mmCIF file of C-alpha atoms in Angstrom:
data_model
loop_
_atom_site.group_PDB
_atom_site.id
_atom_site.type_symbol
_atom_site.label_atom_id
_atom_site.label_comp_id
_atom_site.label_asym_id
_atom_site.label_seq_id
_atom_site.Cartn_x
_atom_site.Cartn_y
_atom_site.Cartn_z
ATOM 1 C CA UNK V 6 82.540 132.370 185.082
ATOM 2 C CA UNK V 7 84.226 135.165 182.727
ATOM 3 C CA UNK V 8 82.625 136.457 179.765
ATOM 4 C CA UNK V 9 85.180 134.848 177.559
ATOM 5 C CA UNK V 10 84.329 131.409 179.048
ATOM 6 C CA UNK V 11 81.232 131.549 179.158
ATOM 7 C CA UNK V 12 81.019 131.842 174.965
ATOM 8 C CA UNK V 13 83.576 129.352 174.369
ATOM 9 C CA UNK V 14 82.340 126.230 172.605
ATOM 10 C CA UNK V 15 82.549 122.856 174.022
ATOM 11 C CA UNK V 16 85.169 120.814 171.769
ATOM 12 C CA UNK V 17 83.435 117.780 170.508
ATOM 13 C CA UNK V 18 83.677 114.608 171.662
ATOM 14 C CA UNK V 19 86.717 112.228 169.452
ATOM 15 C CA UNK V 20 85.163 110.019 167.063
ATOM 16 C CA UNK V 21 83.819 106.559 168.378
ATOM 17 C CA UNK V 22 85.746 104.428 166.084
ATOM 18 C CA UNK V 23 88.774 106.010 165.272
ATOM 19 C CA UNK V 24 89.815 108.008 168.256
ATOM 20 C CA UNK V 25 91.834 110.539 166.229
ATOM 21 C CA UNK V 26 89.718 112.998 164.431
ATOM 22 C CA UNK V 27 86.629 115.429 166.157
ATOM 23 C CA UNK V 28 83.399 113.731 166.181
ATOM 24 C CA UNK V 29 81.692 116.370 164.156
ATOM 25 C CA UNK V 30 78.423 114.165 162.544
ATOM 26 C CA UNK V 31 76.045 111.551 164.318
ATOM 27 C CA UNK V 32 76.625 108.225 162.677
ATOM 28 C CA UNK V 33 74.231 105.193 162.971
ATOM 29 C CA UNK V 34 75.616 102.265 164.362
ATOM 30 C CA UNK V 35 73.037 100.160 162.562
ATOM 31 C CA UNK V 36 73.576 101.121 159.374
ATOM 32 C CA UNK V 37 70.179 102.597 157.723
ATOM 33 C CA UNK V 38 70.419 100.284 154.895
ATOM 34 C CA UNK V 39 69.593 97.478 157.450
ATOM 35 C CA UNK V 40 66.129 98.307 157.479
ATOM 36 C CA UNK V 41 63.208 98.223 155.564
ATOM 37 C CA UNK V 42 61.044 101.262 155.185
ATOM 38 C CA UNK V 43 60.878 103.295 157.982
ATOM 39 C CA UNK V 44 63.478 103.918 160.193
ATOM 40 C CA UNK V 45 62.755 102.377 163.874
ATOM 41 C CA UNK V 46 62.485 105.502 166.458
ATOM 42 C CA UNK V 47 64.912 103.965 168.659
ATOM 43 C CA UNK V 48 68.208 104.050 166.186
ATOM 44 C CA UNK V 49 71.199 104.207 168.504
ATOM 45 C CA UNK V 50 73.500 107.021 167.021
ATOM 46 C CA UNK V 51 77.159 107.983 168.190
ATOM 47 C CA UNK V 52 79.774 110.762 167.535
ATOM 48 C CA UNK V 53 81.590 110.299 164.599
ATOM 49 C CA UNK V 54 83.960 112.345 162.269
ATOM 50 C CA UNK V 55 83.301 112.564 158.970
ATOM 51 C CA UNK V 56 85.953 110.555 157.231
ATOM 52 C CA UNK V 57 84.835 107.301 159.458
ATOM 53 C CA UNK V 58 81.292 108.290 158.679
ATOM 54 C CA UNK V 59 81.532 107.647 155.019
ATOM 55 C CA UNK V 60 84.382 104.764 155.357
ATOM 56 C CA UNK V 61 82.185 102.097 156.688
ATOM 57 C CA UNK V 62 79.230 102.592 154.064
ATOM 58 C CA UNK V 63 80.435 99.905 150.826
ATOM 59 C CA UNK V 64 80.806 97.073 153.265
ATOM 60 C CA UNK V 65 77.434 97.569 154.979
ATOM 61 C CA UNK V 66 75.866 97.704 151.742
ATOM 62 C CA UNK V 67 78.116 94.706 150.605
ATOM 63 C CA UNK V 68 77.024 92.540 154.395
ATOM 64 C CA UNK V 69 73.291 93.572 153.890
ATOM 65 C CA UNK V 70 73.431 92.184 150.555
ATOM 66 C CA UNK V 71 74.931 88.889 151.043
ATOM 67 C CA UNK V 72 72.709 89.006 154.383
ATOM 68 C CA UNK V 73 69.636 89.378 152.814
ATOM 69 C CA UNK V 74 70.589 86.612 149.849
ATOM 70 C CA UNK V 75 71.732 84.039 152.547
ATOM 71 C CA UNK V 76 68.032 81.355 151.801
ATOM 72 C CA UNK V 77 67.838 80.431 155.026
ATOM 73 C CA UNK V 78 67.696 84.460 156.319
ATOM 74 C CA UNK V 79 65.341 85.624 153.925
ATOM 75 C CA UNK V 80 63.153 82.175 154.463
ATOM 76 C CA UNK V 81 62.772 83.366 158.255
ATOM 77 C CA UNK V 82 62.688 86.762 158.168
ATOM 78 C CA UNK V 83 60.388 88.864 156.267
ATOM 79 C CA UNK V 84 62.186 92.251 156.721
ATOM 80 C CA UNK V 85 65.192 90.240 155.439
ATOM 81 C CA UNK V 86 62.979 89.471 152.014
ATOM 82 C CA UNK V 87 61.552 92.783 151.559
ATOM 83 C CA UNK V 88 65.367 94.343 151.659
ATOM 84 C CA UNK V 89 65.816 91.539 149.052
ATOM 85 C CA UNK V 90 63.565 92.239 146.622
ATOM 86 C CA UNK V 91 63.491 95.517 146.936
ATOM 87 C CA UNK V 92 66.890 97.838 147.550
ATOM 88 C CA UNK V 93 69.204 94.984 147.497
ATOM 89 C CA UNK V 94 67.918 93.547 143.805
ATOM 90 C CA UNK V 95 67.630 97.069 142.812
ATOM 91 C CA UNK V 96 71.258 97.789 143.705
ATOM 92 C CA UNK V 97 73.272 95.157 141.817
ATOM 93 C CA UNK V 98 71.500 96.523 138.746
ATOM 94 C CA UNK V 99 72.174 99.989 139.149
ATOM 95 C CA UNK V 100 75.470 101.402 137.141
ATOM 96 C CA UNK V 101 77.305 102.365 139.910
ATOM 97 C CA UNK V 102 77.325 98.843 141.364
ATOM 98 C CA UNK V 103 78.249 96.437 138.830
ATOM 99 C CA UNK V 104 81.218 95.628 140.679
ATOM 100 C CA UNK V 105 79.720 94.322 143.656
ATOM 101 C CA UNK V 106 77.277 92.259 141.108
ATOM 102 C CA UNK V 107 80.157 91.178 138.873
ATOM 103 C CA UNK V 108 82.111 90.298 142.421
ATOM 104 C CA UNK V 109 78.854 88.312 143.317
ATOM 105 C CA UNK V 110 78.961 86.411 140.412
ATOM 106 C CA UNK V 111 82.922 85.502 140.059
ATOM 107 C CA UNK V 112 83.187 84.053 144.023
ATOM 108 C CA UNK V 113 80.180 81.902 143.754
ATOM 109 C CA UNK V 114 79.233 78.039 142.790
ATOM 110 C CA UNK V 115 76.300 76.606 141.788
ATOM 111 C CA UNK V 116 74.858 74.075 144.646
ATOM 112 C CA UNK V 117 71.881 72.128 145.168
ATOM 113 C CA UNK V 118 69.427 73.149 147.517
ATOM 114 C CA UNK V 119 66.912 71.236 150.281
ATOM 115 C CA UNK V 120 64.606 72.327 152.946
ATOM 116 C CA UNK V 121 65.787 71.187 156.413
ATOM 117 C CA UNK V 122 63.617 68.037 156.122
ATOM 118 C CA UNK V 123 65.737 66.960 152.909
ATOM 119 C CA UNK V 124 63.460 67.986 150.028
ATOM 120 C CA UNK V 125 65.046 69.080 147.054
ATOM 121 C CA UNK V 126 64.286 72.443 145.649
ATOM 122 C CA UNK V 127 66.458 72.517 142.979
ATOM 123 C CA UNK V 128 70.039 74.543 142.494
ATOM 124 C CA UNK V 129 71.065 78.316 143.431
ATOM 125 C CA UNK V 130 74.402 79.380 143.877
ATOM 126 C CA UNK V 131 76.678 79.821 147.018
ATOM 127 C CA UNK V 132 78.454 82.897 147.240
ATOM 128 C CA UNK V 133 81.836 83.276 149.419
ATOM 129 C CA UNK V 134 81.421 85.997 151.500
ATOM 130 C CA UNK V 135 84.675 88.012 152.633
ATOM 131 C CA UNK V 136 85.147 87.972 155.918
ATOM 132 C CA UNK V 137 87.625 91.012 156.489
ATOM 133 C CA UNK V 138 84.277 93.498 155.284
ATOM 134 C CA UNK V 139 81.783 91.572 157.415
ATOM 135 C CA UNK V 140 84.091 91.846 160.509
ATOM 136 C CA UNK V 141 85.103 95.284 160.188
ATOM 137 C CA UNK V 142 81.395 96.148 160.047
ATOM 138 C CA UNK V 143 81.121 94.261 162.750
ATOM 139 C CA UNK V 144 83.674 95.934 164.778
ATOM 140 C CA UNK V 145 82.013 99.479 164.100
ATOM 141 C CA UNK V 146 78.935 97.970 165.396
ATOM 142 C CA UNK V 147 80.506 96.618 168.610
ATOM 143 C CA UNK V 148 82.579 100.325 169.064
ATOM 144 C CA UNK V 149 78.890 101.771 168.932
ATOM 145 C CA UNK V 150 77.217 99.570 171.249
ATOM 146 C CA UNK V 151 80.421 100.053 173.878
ATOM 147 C CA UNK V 152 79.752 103.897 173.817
ATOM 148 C CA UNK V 153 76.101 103.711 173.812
ATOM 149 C CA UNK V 154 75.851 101.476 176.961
ATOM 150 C CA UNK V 155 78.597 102.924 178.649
ATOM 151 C CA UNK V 156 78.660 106.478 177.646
ATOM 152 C CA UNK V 157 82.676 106.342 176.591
ATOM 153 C CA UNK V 158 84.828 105.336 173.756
ATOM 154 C CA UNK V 159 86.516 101.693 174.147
ATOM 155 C CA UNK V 160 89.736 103.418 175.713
ATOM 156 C CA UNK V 161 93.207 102.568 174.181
ATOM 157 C CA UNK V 162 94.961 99.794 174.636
ATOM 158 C CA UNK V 163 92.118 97.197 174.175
ATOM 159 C CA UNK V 164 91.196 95.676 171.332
ATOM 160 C CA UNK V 165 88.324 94.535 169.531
ATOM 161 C CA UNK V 166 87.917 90.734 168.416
ATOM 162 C CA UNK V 167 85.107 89.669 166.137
ATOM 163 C CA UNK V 168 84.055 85.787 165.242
ATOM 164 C CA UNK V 169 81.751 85.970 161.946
ATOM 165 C CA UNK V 170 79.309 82.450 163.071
ATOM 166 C CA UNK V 171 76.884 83.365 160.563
ATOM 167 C CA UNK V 172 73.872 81.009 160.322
ATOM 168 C CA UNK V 173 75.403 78.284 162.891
ATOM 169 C CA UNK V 174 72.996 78.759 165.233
ATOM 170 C CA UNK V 175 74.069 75.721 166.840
ATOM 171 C CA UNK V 176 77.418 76.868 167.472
ATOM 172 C CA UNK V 177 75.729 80.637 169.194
ATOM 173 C CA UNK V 178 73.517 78.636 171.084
ATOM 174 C CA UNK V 179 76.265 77.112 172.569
ATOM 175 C CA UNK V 180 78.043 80.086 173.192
ATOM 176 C CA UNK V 181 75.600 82.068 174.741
ATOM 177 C CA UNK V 182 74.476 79.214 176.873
ATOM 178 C CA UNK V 183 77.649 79.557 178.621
ATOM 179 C CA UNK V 184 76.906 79.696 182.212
ATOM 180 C CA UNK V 185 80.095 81.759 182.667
ATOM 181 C CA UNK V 186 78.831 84.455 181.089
ATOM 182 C CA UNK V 187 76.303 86.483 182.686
ATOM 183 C CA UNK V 188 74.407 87.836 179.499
ATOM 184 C CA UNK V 189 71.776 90.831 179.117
ATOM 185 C CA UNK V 190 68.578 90.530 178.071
ATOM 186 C CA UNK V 191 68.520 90.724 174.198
ATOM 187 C CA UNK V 192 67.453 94.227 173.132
ATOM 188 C CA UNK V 193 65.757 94.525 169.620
ATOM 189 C CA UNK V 194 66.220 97.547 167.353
ATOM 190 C CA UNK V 195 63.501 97.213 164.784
ATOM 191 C CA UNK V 196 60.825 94.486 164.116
ATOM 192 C CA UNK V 197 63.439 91.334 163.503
ATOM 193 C CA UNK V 198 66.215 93.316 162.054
ATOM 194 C CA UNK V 199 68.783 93.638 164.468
ATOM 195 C CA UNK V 200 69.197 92.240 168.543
ATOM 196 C CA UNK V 201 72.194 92.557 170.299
ATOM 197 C CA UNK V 202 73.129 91.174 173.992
ATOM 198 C CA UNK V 203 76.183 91.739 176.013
ATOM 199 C CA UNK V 204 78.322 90.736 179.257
ATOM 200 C CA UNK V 205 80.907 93.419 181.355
ATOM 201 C CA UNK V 206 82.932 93.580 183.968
ATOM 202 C CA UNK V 207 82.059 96.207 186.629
ATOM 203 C CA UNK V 208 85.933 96.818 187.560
ATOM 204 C CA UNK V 209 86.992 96.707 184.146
ATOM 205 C CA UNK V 210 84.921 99.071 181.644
ATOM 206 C CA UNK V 211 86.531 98.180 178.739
ATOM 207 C CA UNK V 212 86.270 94.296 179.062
ATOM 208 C CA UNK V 213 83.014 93.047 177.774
ATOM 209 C CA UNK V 214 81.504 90.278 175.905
ATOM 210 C CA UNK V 215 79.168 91.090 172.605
ATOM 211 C CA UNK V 216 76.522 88.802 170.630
ATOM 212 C CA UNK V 217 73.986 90.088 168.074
ATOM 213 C CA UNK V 218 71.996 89.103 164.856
ATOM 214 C CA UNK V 219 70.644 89.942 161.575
ATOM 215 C CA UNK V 220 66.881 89.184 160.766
ATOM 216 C CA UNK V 221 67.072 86.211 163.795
ATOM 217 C CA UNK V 222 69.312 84.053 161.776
ATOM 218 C CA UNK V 223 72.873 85.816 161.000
ATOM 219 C CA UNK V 224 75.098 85.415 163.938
ATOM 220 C CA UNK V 225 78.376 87.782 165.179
ATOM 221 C CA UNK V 226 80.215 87.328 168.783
ATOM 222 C CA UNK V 227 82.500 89.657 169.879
ATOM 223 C CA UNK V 228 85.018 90.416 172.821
ATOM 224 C CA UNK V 229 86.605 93.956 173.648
ATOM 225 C CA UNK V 230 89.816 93.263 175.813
ATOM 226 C CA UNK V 231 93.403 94.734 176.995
ATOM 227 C CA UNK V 232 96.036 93.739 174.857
ATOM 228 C CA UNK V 233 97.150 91.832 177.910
ATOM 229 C CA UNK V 234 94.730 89.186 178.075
ATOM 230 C CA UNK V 235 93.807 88.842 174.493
ATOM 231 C CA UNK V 236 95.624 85.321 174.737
ATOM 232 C CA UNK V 237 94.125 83.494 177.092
ATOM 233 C CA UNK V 238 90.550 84.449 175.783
ATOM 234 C CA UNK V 239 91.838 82.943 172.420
ATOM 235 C CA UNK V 240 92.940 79.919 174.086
ATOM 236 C CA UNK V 241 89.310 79.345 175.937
ATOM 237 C CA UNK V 242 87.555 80.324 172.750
ATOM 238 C CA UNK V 243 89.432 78.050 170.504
ATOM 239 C CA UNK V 244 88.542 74.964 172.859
ATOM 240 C CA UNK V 245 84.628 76.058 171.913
ATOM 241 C CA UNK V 246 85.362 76.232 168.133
ATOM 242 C CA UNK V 247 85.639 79.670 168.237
ATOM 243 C CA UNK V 248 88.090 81.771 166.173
ATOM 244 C CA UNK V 249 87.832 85.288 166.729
ATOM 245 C CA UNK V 250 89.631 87.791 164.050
ATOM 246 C CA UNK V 251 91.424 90.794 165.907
ATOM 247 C CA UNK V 252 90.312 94.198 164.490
ATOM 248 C CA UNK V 253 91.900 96.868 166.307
#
């Protein structure tokens, strides 16, 4: 090895969910605003550049909010009710977030609420969550996992395709139960904050099968694919009342 090559520095790695710029920073694919207190010591972190880095941050803070407001989340989870009544009630009061507050407050309707064994507990409001910001979160999220458990960027020319099932945990239990599917043991990443699972293909790296949760009760399933086939897996999800929202 020459002298000159010898001091030259390694070029970083491209960014894990663009694939265009440098990944210059280390970017949590769990978003830190996910959980309460202190940060877990197993946080799964992945190269990132710094435009992608700051991108993603308004609609994880938007998700965790609606998350964490969701009654039957915060009624299960008690990391999900300290985030509400701490940072997230905080938040919509401070200056610079009014408009998420205000945005809050314009897409919801009042309805009544009861306990799953039909007693009344009086009215709150539903809010309507958008769907575009909780799946591209979702999509960063999936990117991450793909690089952490297989040590390379989803390659291009495959896609990304994201189903938002929320608190139908009727309708994941039905999809993971799918015998077809050979899925991982769930892996946790804090105490009842966040557990993913996932399903690959040992000839095909970039074909893989994603499901993971929020505080135990809010649902996400999604596929990474070639363009090619991106069809027929609509066709078979459809049939199990699955629509799944392309991404990338």
């Amino acid at each position: 090895m020459t002298e000159a090559n010898s001091s030259r520095k390694e070029e970083p790695p491209l960014c894990v969910y663009c694939g265009q710029r440098p990944g210059v920073t280390r970017d949590h694919v769990i978003a830190r605003c996910f959980f309460p207190g202190t940060l877990p010591s197993d946080m799964i972190t992945v190269p990132c550049c710094e435009d992608c880095n700051k991108s993603y941050e308004k609609d994880e803070e938007y998700m965790r909010s609606l998350i964490c407001m969701d009654y039957g989340v915060v009624e299960s989870s008690d990391s999900a009710l300290r985030q509400l009544v701490g940072p997230v009630t905080r938040s919509l009061f401070r200056a610079e977030h009014t408009g998420l507050l205000d945005l809050i407050l314009d897409t919801s309707k009042p309805v009544e609420l009861f306990t799953e064994g039909g007693i009344y507990l009086g009215q709150t409001r539903r809010i309507r969550v958008d769907d575009s910001r909780f799946c591209n979160v979702a999509r960063k999220i999936i990117l991450g996992l793909h690089f952490h458990r297989t040590g390379h960027r989803l390659a291009d020319g495959y896609t990304v395709k994201v189903s938002n099932i929320g608190t139908d945990l009727d309708l994941a239990r039905k999809i993971l139960g799918s015998r077809s599917v050979p899925w991982n043991p769930p892996v946790s990443i804090g105490k009842d904050v966040f557990r993913y699972t996932w399903s690959s293909v040992d000839t095909d790296p970039g074909l893989g099968a994603w499901a993971f949760d929020f505080y135990g009760r809010y649902v996400f399933i999604g596929l990474t694919m070639s363009l090619g086939i991106q069809a027929e897996a609509d066709r078979r999800l459809e049939r199990k009342g699955v629509r799944m929202d392309e991404t990338r």
